[in-house]
mmCIF file of C-alpha atoms in Angstrom:
data_model
loop_
_atom_site.group_PDB
_atom_site.id
_atom_site.type_symbol
_atom_site.label_atom_id
_atom_site.label_comp_id
_atom_site.label_asym_id
_atom_site.label_seq_id
_atom_site.Cartn_x
_atom_site.Cartn_y
_atom_site.Cartn_z
ATOM 1 C CA ALA A 26 89.307 80.525 118.562
ATOM 2 C CA GLN A 27 86.980 82.742 116.578
ATOM 3 C CA SER A 28 87.364 83.819 112.972
ATOM 4 C CA VAL A 29 85.360 85.707 110.382
ATOM 5 C CA THR A 30 85.277 85.371 106.609
ATOM 6 C CA GLN A 31 83.699 88.021 104.446
ATOM 7 C CA LEU A 32 83.041 86.819 100.919
ATOM 8 C CA GLY A 33 83.868 89.455 98.363
ATOM 9 C CA SER A 34 86.221 92.321 99.090
ATOM 10 C CA HIS A 35 84.291 94.557 96.679
ATOM 11 C CA VAL A 36 80.575 94.581 95.908
ATOM 12 C CA SER A 37 78.943 96.919 93.417
ATOM 13 C CA VAL A 38 75.190 97.514 93.146
ATOM 14 C CA SER A 39 72.878 99.938 91.421
ATOM 15 C CA GLU A 40 70.970 102.499 93.403
ATOM 16 C CA GLY A 41 67.695 100.901 94.456
ATOM 17 C CA ALA A 42 68.978 97.345 94.167
ATOM 18 C CA LEU A 43 69.270 94.787 96.931
ATOM 19 C CA VAL A 44 72.432 94.887 99.012
ATOM 20 C CA LEU A 45 73.798 91.544 100.234
ATOM 21 C CA LEU A 46 77.119 91.372 102.058
ATOM 22 C CA ARG A 47 78.175 87.919 103.168
ATOM 23 C CA CYS A 48 79.760 86.939 106.453
ATOM 24 C CA ASN A 49 80.590 83.493 107.792
ATOM 25 C CA TYR A 50 82.080 82.907 111.189
ATOM 26 C CA SER A 51 83.783 80.200 113.158
ATOM 27 C CA SER A 52 83.327 79.988 116.888
ATOM 28 C CA SER A 53 83.728 77.291 119.510
ATOM 29 C CA VAL A 54 81.142 78.977 121.734
ATOM 30 C CA PRO A 55 77.832 80.664 120.950
ATOM 31 C CA PRO A 56 78.908 83.779 119.083
ATOM 32 C CA TYR A 57 77.999 87.387 119.411
ATOM 33 C CA LEU A 58 78.093 88.956 115.962
ATOM 34 C CA PHE A 59 78.421 92.516 114.766
ATOM 35 C CA TRP A 60 78.404 94.586 111.609
ATOM 36 C CA TYR A 61 80.319 97.851 111.556
ATOM 37 C CA VAL A 62 80.421 100.460 108.796
ATOM 38 C CA GLN A 63 83.292 102.758 107.920
ATOM 39 C CA TYR A 64 82.602 105.813 105.808
ATOM 40 C CA PRO A 65 85.537 107.479 104.025
ATOM 41 C CA ASN A 66 88.005 109.124 106.398
ATOM 42 C CA GLN A 67 86.020 108.113 109.441
ATOM 43 C CA GLY A 68 86.193 105.547 112.200
ATOM 44 C CA LEU A 69 83.937 102.536 112.435
ATOM 45 C CA GLN A 70 80.413 102.745 113.776
ATOM 46 C CA LEU A 71 78.075 99.970 114.796
ATOM 47 C CA LEU A 72 75.329 99.035 112.315
ATOM 48 C CA LEU A 73 73.778 96.175 114.267
ATOM 49 C CA LYS A 74 74.581 93.291 116.553
ATOM 50 C CA TYR A 75 73.272 89.848 117.435
ATOM 51 C CA THR A 76 73.644 88.570 120.963
ATOM 52 C CA THR A 77 70.760 86.297 121.902
ATOM 53 C CA GLY A 78 67.082 85.984 121.087
ATOM 54 C CA ALA A 79 65.589 86.916 117.736
ATOM 55 C CA THR A 80 67.841 85.839 114.911
ATOM 56 C CA LEU A 81 66.769 88.633 112.561
ATOM 57 C CA VAL A 82 68.400 91.817 113.728
ATOM 58 C CA LYS A 83 67.537 95.275 112.483
ATOM 59 C CA GLY A 84 70.076 98.055 112.480
ATOM 60 C CA ILE A 85 70.449 101.646 111.442
ATOM 61 C CA ASN A 86 69.887 103.024 107.948
ATOM 62 C CA GLY A 87 67.562 100.182 106.919
ATOM 63 C CA PHE A 88 70.105 97.386 107.252
ATOM 64 C CA GLU A 89 69.344 94.023 108.795
ATOM 65 C CA ALA A 90 71.132 90.734 109.292
ATOM 66 C CA GLU A 91 70.042 87.216 110.078
ATOM 67 C CA PHE A 92 71.933 84.859 112.320
ATOM 68 C CA LYS A 93 71.839 81.325 110.886
ATOM 69 C CA LYS A 94 73.534 78.905 113.220
ATOM 70 C CA SER A 95 73.248 75.925 110.860
ATOM 71 C CA GLU A 96 75.066 77.880 108.158
ATOM 72 C CA THR A 97 77.391 79.770 110.545
ATOM 73 C CA SER A 98 76.418 82.908 108.695
ATOM 74 C CA PHE A 99 75.433 86.485 109.514
ATOM 75 C CA HIS A 100 74.783 88.118 106.157
ATOM 76 C CA LEU A 101 73.925 91.813 105.950
ATOM 77 C CA THR A 102 71.104 92.978 103.698
ATOM 78 C CA LYS A 103 69.277 96.122 102.690
ATOM 79 C CA PRO A 104 66.316 95.992 100.293
ATOM 80 C CA SER A 105 67.166 99.148 98.369
ATOM 81 C CA ALA A 106 70.632 100.655 98.120
ATOM 82 C CA HIS A 107 71.198 104.378 98.431
ATOM 83 C CA MET A 108 74.200 106.311 97.221
ATOM 84 C CA SER A 109 75.002 107.181 100.824
ATOM 85 C CA ASP A 110 75.487 103.468 101.615
ATOM 86 C CA ALA A 111 78.817 103.458 99.794
ATOM 87 C CA ALA A 112 81.327 102.532 102.491
ATOM 88 C CA GLU A 113 83.365 99.653 103.845
ATOM 89 C CA TYR A 114 81.550 97.108 105.962
ATOM 90 C CA PHE A 115 83.121 94.872 108.567
ATOM 91 C CA CYS A 116 81.685 91.768 110.154
ATOM 92 C CA ALA A 117 83.022 90.883 113.592
ATOM 93 C CA VAL A 118 82.648 88.134 116.180
ATOM 94 C CA SER A 119 83.316 88.447 119.844
ATOM 95 C CA GLY A 120 86.384 86.757 121.223
ATOM 96 C CA SER A 121 86.376 84.251 124.047
ATOM 97 C CA GLY A 122 86.717 85.020 127.710
ATOM 98 C CA GLY A 123 83.907 87.475 128.161
ATOM 99 C CA TYR A 124 85.881 90.478 127.013
ATOM 100 C CA ASN A 125 85.298 93.056 124.277
ATOM 101 C CA LYS A 126 87.925 91.619 121.977
ATOM 102 C CA LEU A 127 86.292 91.667 118.599
ATOM 103 C CA ILE A 128 87.717 89.612 115.749
ATOM 104 C CA PHE A 129 87.115 91.459 112.497
ATOM 105 C CA GLY A 130 86.720 90.221 108.975
ATOM 106 C CA ALA A 131 88.778 91.713 106.153
ATOM 107 C CA GLY A 132 85.970 94.027 105.109
ATOM 108 C CA THR A 133 83.773 94.479 102.044
ATOM 109 C CA ARG A 134 83.786 97.730 100.132
ATOM 110 C CA LEU A 135 80.335 98.571 98.804
ATOM 111 C CA ALA A 136 80.025 100.783 95.744
ATOM 112 C CA VAL A 137 76.622 102.149 94.711
ATOM 113 C CA HIS A 138 76.234 103.495 91.203
ATOM 114 C CA PRO A 139 73.366 105.471 89.699
ATOM 115 C CA ASP B 28 83.639 117.419 119.691
ATOM 116 C CA ALA B 29 84.311 113.750 119.055
ATOM 117 C CA ASP B 30 83.884 111.352 121.966
ATOM 118 C CA VAL B 31 87.097 109.523 121.034
ATOM 119 C CA THR B 32 89.883 111.776 119.791
ATOM 120 C CA GLN B 33 93.098 110.638 118.183
ATOM 121 C CA THR B 34 96.195 112.728 117.549
ATOM 122 C CA PRO B 35 97.864 113.136 115.183
ATOM 123 C CA ARG B 36 95.456 112.302 112.351
ATOM 124 C CA ASN B 37 98.268 111.980 109.878
ATOM 125 C CA ARG B 38 101.985 111.455 110.381
ATOM 126 C CA ILE B 39 104.885 110.744 108.073
ATOM 127 C CA THR B 40 108.093 109.596 109.692
ATOM 128 C CA LYS B 41 111.337 107.812 108.902
ATOM 129 C CA THR B 42 112.552 104.350 109.753
ATOM 130 C CA GLY B 43 114.002 104.170 113.243
ATOM 131 C CA LYS B 44 112.140 107.141 114.678
ATOM 132 C CA ARG B 45 110.019 106.923 117.817
ATOM 133 C CA ILE B 46 106.375 107.731 117.307
ATOM 134 C CA MET B 47 103.540 108.180 119.766
ATOM 135 C CA LEU B 48 99.864 108.128 118.860
ATOM 136 C CA GLU B 49 97.541 109.516 121.484
ATOM 137 C CA CYS B 50 93.932 108.764 122.269
ATOM 138 C CA SER B 51 91.596 110.521 124.656
ATOM 139 C CA GLN B 52 87.931 109.856 125.340
ATOM 140 C CA THR B 53 85.073 111.647 127.015
ATOM 141 C CA LYS B 54 82.704 108.669 127.166
ATOM 142 C CA GLY B 55 83.769 107.662 130.663
ATOM 143 C CA HIS B 56 84.542 104.121 129.539
ATOM 144 C CA ASP B 57 87.016 101.953 131.386
ATOM 145 C CA ARG B 58 88.046 99.840 128.418
ATOM 146 C CA MET B 59 90.294 101.133 125.650
ATOM 147 C CA TYR B 60 91.847 99.464 122.613
ATOM 148 C CA TRP B 61 94.315 100.067 119.821
ATOM 149 C CA TYR B 62 93.644 98.462 116.447
ATOM 150 C CA ARG B 63 95.570 98.545 113.210
ATOM 151 C CA GLN B 64 93.817 98.516 109.823
ATOM 152 C CA ASP B 65 95.507 97.276 106.674
ATOM 153 C CA PRO B 66 93.828 96.848 103.279
ATOM 154 C CA GLY B 67 92.490 93.334 102.879
ATOM 155 C CA LEU B 68 93.237 92.410 106.493
ATOM 156 C CA GLY B 69 90.511 94.215 108.382
ATOM 157 C CA LEU B 70 91.299 95.416 111.888
ATOM 158 C CA ARG B 71 93.774 93.649 114.137
ATOM 159 C CA LEU B 72 94.075 94.223 117.858
ATOM 160 C CA ILE B 73 97.416 95.563 119.075
ATOM 161 C CA TYR B 74 96.823 96.224 122.789
ATOM 162 C CA TYR B 75 93.878 96.644 125.109
ATOM 163 C CA SER B 76 93.337 97.965 128.595
ATOM 164 C CA PHE B 77 90.403 97.306 130.912
ATOM 165 C CA ASP B 78 91.402 99.905 133.456
ATOM 166 C CA VAL B 79 94.356 102.112 134.362
ATOM 167 C CA LYS B 80 96.281 99.242 135.956
ATOM 168 C CA ASP B 81 95.450 96.642 133.330
ATOM 169 C CA ILE B 82 97.324 96.329 130.020
ATOM 170 C CA ASN B 83 97.083 93.331 127.710
ATOM 171 C CA LYS B 84 98.708 92.325 124.457
ATOM 172 C CA GLY B 85 96.577 91.744 121.425
ATOM 173 C CA GLU B 86 97.331 89.621 118.401
ATOM 174 C CA ILE B 87 100.038 91.873 116.902
ATOM 175 C CA SER B 88 101.788 93.635 119.799
ATOM 176 C CA ASP B 89 105.397 93.123 118.647
ATOM 177 C CA GLY B 90 107.071 96.444 117.914
ATOM 178 C CA TYR B 91 104.472 98.422 119.878
ATOM 179 C CA SER B 92 104.015 99.559 123.458
ATOM 180 C CA VAL B 93 101.208 101.373 125.233
ATOM 181 C CA SER B 94 100.633 103.565 128.244
ATOM 182 C CA ARG B 95 97.348 104.137 130.074
ATOM 183 C CA GLN B 96 97.987 107.484 131.686
ATOM 184 C CA ALA B 97 94.456 107.920 133.020
ATOM 185 C CA GLN B 98 91.023 106.464 132.506
ATOM 186 C CA ALA B 99 90.532 108.785 129.582
ATOM 187 C CA LYS B 100 93.946 108.489 127.923
ATOM 188 C CA PHE B 101 95.626 105.577 126.151
ATOM 189 C CA SER B 102 98.700 106.119 123.983
ATOM 190 C CA LEU B 103 100.415 103.823 121.515
ATOM 191 C CA SER B 104 104.153 104.025 120.876
ATOM 192 C CA LEU B 105 106.363 102.688 118.147
ATOM 193 C CA GLU B 106 109.833 102.701 119.698
ATOM 194 C CA SER B 107 111.654 102.324 116.385
ATOM 195 C CA ALA B 108 109.298 102.615 113.450
ATOM 196 C CA ILE B 109 109.693 100.382 110.409
ATOM 197 C CA PRO B 110 107.984 100.604 106.999
ATOM 198 C CA ASN B 111 105.664 97.649 107.570
ATOM 199 C CA GLN B 112 104.086 99.608 110.423
ATOM 200 C CA THR B 113 102.634 101.932 107.819
ATOM 201 C CA ALA B 114 98.902 101.626 108.444
ATOM 202 C CA LEU B 115 95.754 103.284 109.728
ATOM 203 C CA TYR B 116 95.521 103.066 113.513
ATOM 204 C CA PHE B 117 92.299 103.220 115.480
ATOM 205 C CA CYS B 118 91.642 103.761 119.128
ATOM 206 C CA ALA B 119 88.366 102.432 120.522
ATOM 207 C CA THR B 120 86.530 102.366 123.833
ATOM 208 C CA SER B 121 83.800 100.298 125.392
ATOM 209 C CA ASP B 122 82.026 99.952 128.702
ATOM 210 C CA LEU B 123 81.040 96.872 130.643
ATOM 211 C CA GLN B 124 77.605 96.674 129.070
ATOM 212 C CA GLY B 125 76.406 93.144 128.735
ATOM 213 C CA VAL B 126 79.634 91.312 129.464
ATOM 214 C CA ALA B 127 78.794 87.652 129.573
ATOM 215 C CA VAL B 128 80.651 84.382 129.810
ATOM 216 C CA GLY B 129 82.004 83.334 126.463
ATOM 217 C CA GLY B 130 81.464 86.638 124.690
ATOM 218 C CA ASN B 131 80.349 90.186 125.054
ATOM 219 C CA THR B 132 77.524 92.383 123.964
ATOM 220 C CA GLY B 133 79.226 95.718 124.314
ATOM 221 C CA GLU B 134 79.712 98.171 121.501
ATOM 222 C CA LEU B 135 83.079 99.593 120.526
ATOM 223 C CA PHE B 136 83.297 103.337 119.888
ATOM 224 C CA PHE B 137 86.053 104.295 117.496
ATOM 225 C CA GLY B 138 88.120 107.383 116.944
ATOM 226 C CA GLU B 139 88.587 108.739 113.430
ATOM 227 C CA GLY B 140 91.943 107.078 112.964
ATOM 228 C CA SER B 141 95.598 108.058 112.719
ATOM 229 C CA ARG B 142 97.259 107.427 109.388
ATOM 230 C CA LEU B 143 100.939 106.627 109.865
ATOM 231 C CA THR B 144 103.452 106.394 107.030
ATOM 232 C CA VAL B 145 106.951 105.113 107.749
ATOM 233 C CA LEU B 146 109.466 105.812 105.005
#
């Protein structure tokens, strides 16, 4: 079975500072990993995903994540936070069986202050 | 117009009432899902459907039922609502892009959510 742990339910950074949101996963098969973002009063939208190949994945809005198999991690980073990055971020791992059953983490709420 | 539309967006009801949340999509996807979001718990899968004749239970299906009326429509029902079903509900769709053994590479497209309060 797959599972996802997001370290830190709330993260606060200053505008212009580095954003680091942590995600660790457990999977009995090679995982496919995702980061989704949820802006206030909206549904989730895909930021980026790792399937195979290059372990450093670039997404929208300047975000990127690196798949580290040895650490079972898929942390999300952005070099310089913007006020518009304030949102909730969810890490997810694909379920087994070849279907689109994503297992989500509990989420990390990012606050960006001036 | 949104590709995945949920109605109603907000609903307050009483314990014991029957509630239906509806989802329609214009993306032409075969696969549809209902998730529930609770603070601190992330999203949990209630039911999913891979085509009109295929319905599957997710991890928290007790107390819920679904109907796939057409490729584009997937509704979620609470036959007798209870307070711990108060949550934000999301419908999502996906296509068959990149399905592979042991996982998937497809993207989920979410509606804007239906906030349900059961008193």
